[in-house]
Coordinates of C-alpha atoms in Angstrom, one line a residue:
M1 CA 90.0 47.8 117.9
E2 CA 92.0 45.1 119.7
S3 CA 93.6 45.7 123.1
S4 CA 96.3 43.6 124.7
N5 CA 94.7 43.9 128.1
A6 CA 91.1 43.2 126.9
E7 CA 88.9 40.9 128.8
P8 CA 88.2 37.8 126.7
N9 CA 84.5 37.6 127.3
R10 CA 83.7 41.3 127.2
F11 CA 81.1 42.0 124.6
A12 CA 81.5 44.7 121.9
F13 CA 79.6 47.8 123.0
G14 CA 76.8 48.7 120.7
Q15 CA 76.2 45.2 119.3
G16 CA 73.1 45.0 121.2
A17 CA 72.9 41.2 122.2
F18 CA 73.9 38.7 124.8
G19 CA 76.4 36.2 123.4
A20 CA 76.2 33.4 126.0
E21 CA 73.4 30.9 127.0
R22 CA 73.9 30.5 130.7
P23 CA 73.4 34.2 131.8
L24 CA 70.1 34.2 129.9
A25 CA 69.1 30.9 131.6
K26 CA 70.1 32.4 135.0
L27 CA 67.6 35.2 134.4
N28 CA 64.5 33.2 135.5
Q29 CA 66.2 32.3 138.8
T30 CA 67.8 35.7 139.7
G31 CA 65.5 38.3 137.8
P32 CA 64.2 41.3 139.6
K33 CA 61.2 40.6 141.8
F34 CA 59.2 43.3 140.0
L35 CA 59.3 41.3 136.7
S36 CA 56.8 38.6 136.0
S37 CA 57.7 35.4 134.3
N38 CA 56.2 36.8 131.1
S39 CA 58.4 39.9 131.5
K40 CA 61.5 37.7 132.0
R41 CA 60.7 35.8 128.8
A42 CA 60.2 39.0 126.9
I43 CA 63.6 40.1 128.1
R44 CA 65.2 36.8 126.9
D45 CA 63.5 37.3 123.5
F46 CA 64.6 40.9 123.4
L47 CA 68.3 40.6 124.3
P48 CA 69.5 38.9 121.2
A49 CA 68.1 41.6 118.9
Q50 CA 70.9 43.2 116.8
N51 CA 69.0 46.4 115.9
P52 CA 69.4 49.1 118.5
K53 CA 66.6 51.1 117.0
K54 CA 64.2 48.4 118.2
K55 CA 65.3 48.6 121.9
L56 CA 62.7 51.1 123.2
A57 CA 59.9 49.8 120.7
D58 CA 60.3 46.2 121.9
L59 CA 60.6 47.2 125.5
L60 CA 57.2 49.1 125.2
D61 CA 55.7 46.1 123.5
A62 CA 56.7 43.9 126.4
H63 CA 55.3 46.4 128.9
S64 CA 52.0 46.7 127.1
Q65 CA 51.6 42.9 127.1
T66 CA 52.6 42.2 130.7
S67 CA 51.7 45.2 132.7
N68 CA 48.4 45.4 134.6
D69 CA 48.0 48.9 133.3
P70 CA 49.7 49.3 129.8
G71 CA 48.7 53.0 129.8
Q72 CA 51.0 53.8 132.6
P73 CA 54.6 55.0 131.7
L74 CA 57.4 52.4 131.7
S75 CA 59.5 52.3 135.0
A76 CA 63.0 53.3 135.0
E77 CA 63.9 50.0 136.4
H78 CA 62.7 48.2 133.1
L79 CA 64.5 50.8 131.0
I80 CA 67.8 50.1 132.8
V81 CA 67.5 46.3 132.5
Y82 CA 66.8 46.6 128.8
V83 CA 69.4 49.3 127.8
F84 CA 72.4 47.8 129.7
G85 CA 71.2 44.2 128.9
S86 CA 71.8 45.1 125.3
F87 CA 75.4 46.1 125.8
S88 CA 77.0 43.1 127.6
N89 CA 76.9 39.4 127.5
T90 CA 77.9 38.9 131.2
L91 CA 75.1 40.6 133.1
S92 CA 72.6 39.1 135.4
L93 CA 69.6 40.8 137.0
S94 CA 69.0 41.0 140.6
S95 CA 66.4 42.7 142.7
S96 CA 67.0 45.5 145.1
D97 CA 65.8 46.1 148.7
Y98 CA 65.3 49.7 147.8
D99 CA 62.3 51.1 146.0
T100 CA 64.4 53.7 144.2
S101 CA 67.3 51.6 142.9
I102 CA 68.2 48.6 140.9
F103 CA 71.5 46.8 141.1
I104 CA 72.5 45.0 137.9
N105 CA 75.6 42.9 138.8
R106 CA 77.9 40.8 136.6
F107 CA 77.1 37.2 136.4
S108 CA 80.2 36.0 138.4
E109 CA 79.8 32.2 138.1
E110 CA 80.6 31.8 134.4
S111 CA 84.4 31.8 134.2
E112 CA 87.6 32.9 135.9
S113 CA 87.9 35.8 133.4
I114 CA 84.5 37.1 134.7
K115 CA 85.2 36.5 138.4
T116 CA 88.5 38.4 138.2
P117 CA 88.0 42.2 137.7
V118 CA 89.6 43.6 134.6
Q119 CA 92.7 45.5 135.7
R120 CA 92.3 49.1 134.6
S121 CA 95.1 50.3 132.5
S122 CA 96.6 53.6 132.8
V123 CA 98.5 56.1 130.6
S124 CA 102.2 55.8 130.7
I125 CA 103.3 57.6 133.8
S126 CA 106.3 59.3 132.1
S127 CA 104.1 60.4 129.2
K128 CA 101.4 61.8 131.4
Q129 CA 104.0 63.6 133.6
L130 CA 105.5 65.2 130.4
L131 CA 102.1 66.3 129.2
M132 CA 101.3 68.0 132.5
E133 CA 104.8 69.5 132.7
A134 CA 104.3 71.0 129.2
A135 CA 100.8 72.3 130.2
T136 CA 102.3 73.9 133.3
A137 CA 105.0 75.6 131.1
I138 CA 102.2 76.9 128.9
S139 CA 100.3 78.3 131.8
E140 CA 103.5 80.0 133.0
D141 CA 104.1 81.7 129.6
R142 CA 107.2 79.6 129.0
A143 CA 106.3 78.5 125.4
D144 CA 109.9 77.5 124.6
V145 CA 110.1 75.1 127.4
A146 CA 106.7 73.7 126.6
W147 CA 107.6 73.2 123.0
E148 CA 110.9 71.5 124.0
I149 CA 109.0 69.0 126.1
L150 CA 106.3 68.3 123.5
T151 CA 109.0 67.7 120.9
R152 CA 110.7 65.3 123.2
L153 CA 107.4 63.5 123.8
S154 CA 106.7 63.3 120.1
A155 CA 110.0 61.5 119.5
M156 CA 109.4 58.9 122.2
P157 CA 108.1 55.5 121.1
N158 CA 104.5 54.6 121.7
P159 CA 103.8 54.3 125.3
M160 CA 102.9 50.9 126.9
G161 CA 99.3 50.5 127.7
T162 CA 96.1 50.0 126.0
Y163 CA 95.0 51.4 122.6
S164 CA 92.8 54.0 124.4
D165 CA 95.8 55.1 126.4
Q166 CA 97.9 55.8 123.3
K167 CA 95.0 57.7 121.7
L168 CA 94.7 59.8 124.7
I169 CA 98.3 60.8 124.6
E170 CA 98.1 61.4 120.9
Y171 CA 95.1 63.8 121.2
M172 CA 96.6 65.7 124.2
L173 CA 99.9 66.0 122.5
F174 CA 98.2 67.6 119.5
A175 CA 96.0 69.9 121.7
L176 CA 99.0 71.3 123.6
K177 CA 101.0 71.8 120.4
S178 CA 98.1 73.7 119.0
R179 CA 98.0 75.8 122.1
V180 CA 101.7 76.7 121.8
S181 CA 101.9 77.1 118.0
P182 CA 98.5 77.5 116.5
V183 CA 99.8 78.6 113.1
D184 CA 101.8 75.4 112.5
N185 CA 99.2 73.3 114.3
P186 CA 95.8 74.8 113.7
P187 CA 93.4 73.9 116.6
P188 CA 90.0 72.3 115.6
V189 CA 87.4 75.0 115.4
V190 CA 85.9 74.9 111.9
E191 CA 85.9 71.1 112.1
L192 CA 83.2 71.2 114.9
F193 CA 80.7 72.8 112.5
T194 CA 81.0 70.3 109.7
E195 CA 78.9 67.4 108.5
D196 CA 81.8 65.1 109.4
H197 CA 81.6 66.1 113.0
V198 CA 77.9 65.5 113.0
L199 CA 78.5 62.0 111.8
S200 CA 81.3 61.4 114.4
A201 CA 79.0 62.5 117.2
Q202 CA 76.3 60.2 116.0
S203 CA 78.9 57.3 116.0
I204 CA 80.1 58.3 119.6
Y205 CA 76.5 58.2 120.8
D206 CA 75.9 54.9 119.2
V207 CA 78.8 53.1 120.8
S208 CA 78.6 54.6 124.3
P209 CA 75.8 53.3 126.6
C210 CA 76.3 56.6 128.6
F211 CA 75.1 58.6 125.7
E212 CA 72.5 56.0 124.7
L213 CA 70.9 55.9 128.1
G214 CA 71.0 59.6 128.3
F215 CA 68.8 59.9 125.2
M216 CA 66.5 57.2 126.4
A217 CA 66.1 58.8 129.7
A218 CA 65.1 62.0 128.0
N219 CA 62.6 60.0 126.0
L220 CA 61.2 58.3 129.1
A221 CA 60.7 61.8 130.6
I222 CA 58.8 63.0 127.5
L223 CA 56.6 59.9 127.6
E224 CA 55.8 60.3 131.2
A225 CA 54.8 64.0 130.7
A226 CA 52.6 62.7 127.8
S227 CA 50.9 60.1 130.1
E228 CA 49.8 62.9 132.5
Q229 CA 47.4 64.2 129.9
P230 CA 45.7 61.1 128.5
S231 CA 42.9 63.2 127.0
T232 CA 45.1 64.2 124.1
N233 CA 47.2 62.2 121.6
K234 CA 49.1 65.2 120.4
L235 CA 52.7 65.5 121.4
H236 CA 54.8 68.6 120.5
V237 CA 58.5 68.4 120.9
I238 CA 60.6 71.6 120.4
D239 CA 64.3 70.8 119.7
F240 CA 66.7 73.5 119.1
D241 CA 69.3 71.3 117.7
I242 CA 67.9 68.3 116.0
G243 CA 70.8 67.9 113.6
L244 CA 71.9 64.7 115.4
E245 CA 68.3 63.3 115.4
R246 CA 69.7 60.4 117.5
Q247 CA 66.8 59.9 120.0
Y248 CA 63.7 60.5 117.8
P249 CA 63.5 57.0 116.1
D250 CA 63.1 55.4 119.6
L251 CA 60.6 58.0 120.6
L252 CA 58.6 57.4 117.5
C253 CA 58.5 53.7 118.0
A254 CA 57.3 54.2 121.6
L255 CA 54.3 56.5 120.8
P256 CA 51.9 54.0 119.3
R257 CA 51.9 52.1 122.6
R258 CA 50.8 55.1 124.6
Q259 CA 47.2 55.3 123.3
A260 CA 46.2 52.0 121.7
G261 CA 43.7 52.5 118.9
N262 CA 44.2 56.2 118.4
Q263 CA 46.7 57.5 116.0
T264 CA 49.3 59.6 117.8
T265 CA 50.5 62.9 116.4
L266 CA 54.0 64.0 117.0
K267 CA 54.9 67.5 116.0
I268 CA 58.6 68.3 116.0
T269 CA 59.7 72.0 115.7
T270 CA 63.3 72.9 115.2
L271 CA 65.3 76.0 114.4
A272 CA 67.5 76.5 111.3
D273 CA 70.8 78.3 112.0
S274 CA 74.4 78.5 110.6
F275 CA 75.1 74.9 111.8
N276 CA 71.8 73.2 111.0
G277 CA 70.6 74.8 107.7
E278 CA 67.2 74.3 106.2
E279 CA 68.4 71.7 103.7
R280 CA 69.9 69.5 106.3
L281 CA 66.9 69.8 108.5
R282 CA 64.6 68.9 105.6
M283 CA 66.7 65.7 105.1
V284 CA 66.2 64.9 108.9
G285 CA 62.4 65.6 108.6
D286 CA 62.2 63.3 105.5
R287 CA 64.0 60.4 107.2
L288 CA 61.8 60.6 110.4
S289 CA 58.6 61.0 108.3
K290 CA 59.3 57.7 106.5
L291 CA 59.8 56.0 109.8
A292 CA 56.6 57.5 111.3
A293 CA 54.6 56.4 108.3
N294 CA 55.8 52.8 108.7
I295 CA 54.8 52.6 112.3
G296 CA 51.6 54.5 112.1
V297 CA 52.4 57.8 113.7
R298 CA 51.4 61.1 112.2
L299 CA 54.5 63.3 112.1
V300 CA 54.4 67.1 111.6
F301 CA 57.9 68.5 111.1
N302 CA 58.3 72.2 111.3
I303 CA 61.5 74.3 110.5
V304 CA 61.5 77.8 111.9
S305 CA 64.0 80.4 110.7
Q306 CA 64.0 83.0 113.4
K307 CA 66.4 84.4 116.0
L308 CA 66.2 82.9 119.4
S309 CA 65.7 86.4 121.0
E310 CA 62.5 86.8 118.9
L311 CA 60.9 83.5 119.7
S312 CA 57.6 83.0 121.3
G313 CA 54.8 80.4 121.2
D314 CA 53.3 81.7 118.0
P315 CA 56.0 81.1 115.4
L316 CA 56.8 77.7 117.1
G317 CA 53.3 76.5 116.4
C318 CA 52.3 75.8 120.1
E319 CA 48.7 74.8 120.7
A320 CA 46.6 74.5 123.8
N321 CA 45.5 70.9 123.2
E322 CA 48.9 69.3 123.0
V323 CA 51.6 68.2 125.4
L324 CA 54.6 70.4 125.0
A325 CA 58.1 69.2 125.6
V326 CA 61.4 71.0 125.0
N327 CA 64.4 68.9 124.4
L328 CA 67.8 70.3 125.1
A329 CA 69.9 67.1 124.8
F330 CA 73.5 68.2 124.0
K331 CA 72.6 71.7 123.0
L332 CA 73.5 74.1 125.8
Y333 CA 77.2 73.2 125.9
R334 CA 77.6 74.6 122.4
M335 CA 76.1 78.0 123.1
P336 CA 78.2 80.9 124.3
D337 CA 77.3 82.3 127.8
K338 CA 78.1 85.5 129.6
S339 CA 81.8 84.6 129.9
V340 CA 82.0 84.7 126.1
S341 CA 79.2 87.0 124.8
R342 CA 77.6 90.2 126.2
E343 CA 74.3 89.0 124.6
N344 CA 74.5 85.7 126.6
P345 CA 72.4 83.6 124.2
H346 CA 72.7 80.6 126.6
D347 CA 70.6 82.2 129.4
G348 CA 68.4 83.9 126.7
L349 CA 67.3 80.5 125.4
L350 CA 66.4 79.3 128.9
R351 CA 64.3 82.4 129.5
C352 CA 62.6 81.7 126.1
V353 CA 61.9 78.0 127.0
K354 CA 60.5 79.0 130.4
G355 CA 58.1 81.4 128.7
L356 CA 56.6 78.6 126.6
A357 CA 55.4 76.9 129.9
P358 CA 56.3 73.3 128.6
Q359 CA 55.2 70.2 130.5
V360 CA 58.7 69.0 130.6
V361 CA 62.2 70.2 129.6
T362 CA 64.8 67.5 129.1
L363 CA 68.6 68.3 129.5
V364 CA 71.4 65.9 128.7
E365 CA 75.0 67.0 128.8
Q366 CA 78.6 65.8 129.1
E367 CA 79.9 66.1 132.7
M368 CA 83.1 68.0 132.4
N369 CA 84.3 71.3 133.8
G370 CA 85.5 72.8 130.5
N371 CA 83.8 76.3 130.4
T372 CA 85.2 78.8 132.8
A373 CA 87.8 76.5 134.4
P374 CA 91.4 77.8 134.3
F375 CA 93.7 76.3 131.7
M376 CA 95.5 73.8 134.0
A377 CA 92.2 72.6 135.5
R378 CA 90.8 72.2 132.0
V379 CA 93.8 70.2 130.9
G380 CA 93.4 67.9 133.9
E381 CA 89.5 67.6 133.2
A382 CA 90.1 66.8 129.5
M383 CA 92.7 64.1 130.3
A384 CA 90.5 62.4 132.9
Y385 CA 87.2 62.8 131.0
Y386 CA 88.4 61.6 127.6
G387 CA 90.6 59.0 129.1
A388 CA 87.5 57.5 130.8
L389 CA 85.5 57.8 127.6
L390 CA 88.0 56.2 125.3
E391 CA 88.4 53.4 127.7
S392 CA 84.8 52.9 128.1
I393 CA 84.2 52.3 124.4
E394 CA 87.3 50.2 123.8
S395 CA 86.3 46.9 122.5
P396 CA 88.2 43.6 121.9
F397 CA 86.0 43.0 118.9
P398 CA 86.7 45.0 115.7
R399 CA 84.0 47.5 114.6
D400 CA 83.5 48.9 111.2
I401 CA 86.7 50.7 110.3
A402 CA 84.9 53.8 109.0
E403 CA 82.8 54.1 112.2
Q404 CA 86.0 53.6 114.4
A405 CA 87.7 56.3 112.4
R406 CA 84.8 58.7 112.8
V407 CA 84.7 58.1 116.6
E408 CA 88.4 58.7 117.1
E409 CA 88.4 61.8 114.8
G410 CA 85.5 63.4 116.6
L411 CA 86.9 62.7 120.1
G412 CA 90.3 64.3 118.9
W413 CA 88.5 67.4 117.7
K414 CA 86.5 67.7 121.0
L415 CA 89.6 67.3 123.3
G416 CA 91.7 69.6 121.1
N417 CA 89.1 72.3 121.0
T418 CA 88.6 72.2 124.8
V419 CA 92.4 72.4 125.6
A420 CA 93.8 74.6 122.8
C421 CA 91.1 77.3 122.3
E422 CA 89.8 80.3 124.2
G423 CA 86.9 82.7 123.8
R424 CA 84.5 82.1 120.9
E425 CA 86.9 79.6 119.3
R426 CA 86.2 77.2 122.1
V427 CA 83.0 75.9 120.5
E428 CA 82.2 73.2 123.1
R429 CA 82.0 74.5 126.6
C430 CA 81.0 71.6 128.9
E431 CA 79.9 72.2 132.4
V432 CA 79.3 69.9 135.5
F433 CA 75.8 69.2 136.4
G434 CA 75.9 71.5 139.5
K435 CA 76.3 74.5 137.2
W436 CA 73.6 73.4 134.8
R437 CA 71.3 72.9 137.8
A438 CA 71.9 76.3 139.2
R439 CA 71.2 77.9 135.8
M440 CA 68.0 75.9 135.4
E441 CA 66.8 76.8 138.7
M442 CA 67.6 80.5 138.3
A443 CA 65.6 80.4 135.1
G444 CA 62.6 79.0 137.2
F445 CA 62.7 75.3 136.4
E446 CA 62.2 72.5 139.0
L447 CA 63.7 69.0 138.7
T448 CA 61.4 66.1 138.0
L449 CA 63.6 63.1 137.1
G450 CA 64.8 60.4 139.5
A451 CA 67.7 58.1 139.1
Y452 CA 69.2 54.6 139.4
W453 CA 72.5 52.9 139.9
F454 CA 74.4 50.3 137.8
N455 CA 77.4 48.4 138.8
R456 CA 79.7 46.9 136.1
G457 CA 82.3 49.5 135.0
Y458 CA 79.4 51.6 133.6
T459 CA 77.5 53.3 136.5
V460 CA 74.1 54.9 136.8
K461 CA 73.6 57.0 139.9
E462 CA 71.5 59.9 141.2
E463 CA 73.5 63.0 142.2
N464 CA 71.9 66.4 143.0
G465 CA 68.7 65.3 141.1
G466 CA 70.4 64.2 137.9
V467 CA 70.9 60.8 136.3
C468 CA 74.7 60.4 136.3
L469 CA 75.9 58.0 133.6
G470 CA 79.7 57.1 133.7
W471 CA 82.6 54.6 133.6
R472 CA 84.4 53.4 136.7
G473 CA 83.3 56.2 138.8
R474 CA 83.8 59.0 136.3
T475 CA 80.6 60.6 135.2
L476 CA 80.5 61.1 131.4
T477 CA 76.9 62.4 130.8
V478 CA 74.1 63.7 133.0
A479 CA 70.4 63.5 132.1
S480 CA 67.7 65.5 133.9
A481 CA 64.1 66.7 133.4
W482 CA 62.5 69.9 134.4
R483 CA 59.3 71.8 134.4

């Protein structure tokens, strides 16, 4: 989608390639000190690849060929280099004086358009003020005043600013109208349980490096846990919400490099529920099985139909001679907690997971205070969070029209549900990492995952033990590993 304020040389996110020669040539001179010349050459060969599914596989290939000890897990430094190198054509690599950080800075010698920072556009001040005035009126039970403001805003011409600004105003306007008049403007609730929303979420994850790196950080934690038990080539991942299946192709491609010469067995166990029925899960298993067969990994895909409160190691097929990992990527924020349900399935799941004694638990979540926050705070959070997310994925290059429509529709549903709904109808109840951390620690888990920092609009930093992935200082997702 085109933007009037777009930076001329900014690369379309999700394309997975560098577009210029000179930044690549610069790599040999400015590459990180921890990379050998062979590793740098492997990066140059890797960066033009167009298939995002190959990122982690090719990365592991390069590691196995250039590392003194290919059996050791890949460092997070290499991961950051590869992932973010695949999303921009204006990055160069530079080493850091710190053992726990890597700084990947923009190649600033290429053109004036790169030297000059992109001016961040903002939502039209008058439109934003009107939205907040309407939200204030709603919070004060003055529905007639709120409706008058929203009607006036609807009649205004499109605000000045970028395309992402306009979409943010459109989504927020609909959300507030749904809050005031849900009969005439039904808020999105059922939509968040449909196949269309699953597809929209997959598209969002594909076009945003924040989500992409979150999944890859979870995979890295799982691979590191597996490397700690070299005596077994059996890895068992329990995933309570595999309907998105986004991270498993990369994990499958990485596994054959872990134990050269021995066939790796990956067992995935998932639960059927009202959202992910057995038919859908069987289709997921069939797709992953075909991929596993092509790359030489033995895949065992189990579907369990049982209530979370009744789960234990037996129905989940846990065995003593396997590395056990539990993946909670984008799962907990869709589960009711004690503020919604007396049964509190949210904390019940964490107790169940702790009882399984896994080697690692991976947690990836959106970073937004959208659960127990009061209405006005939630409106402000939604506007800031989705404004940053929309801006981060805005591209001067046109994407596939169908994918663009899916992304926009999915984000509109998510924002509308966050602002317009209460109780059980608020399907997505995002939290900030501090709250996830408190809940995990109360359940008996300890953090294990470190973090790194990236500087070019997108940021990767460590905060309170989590890997915070964001856009221009606003954290969008947080990844963490526990045991």
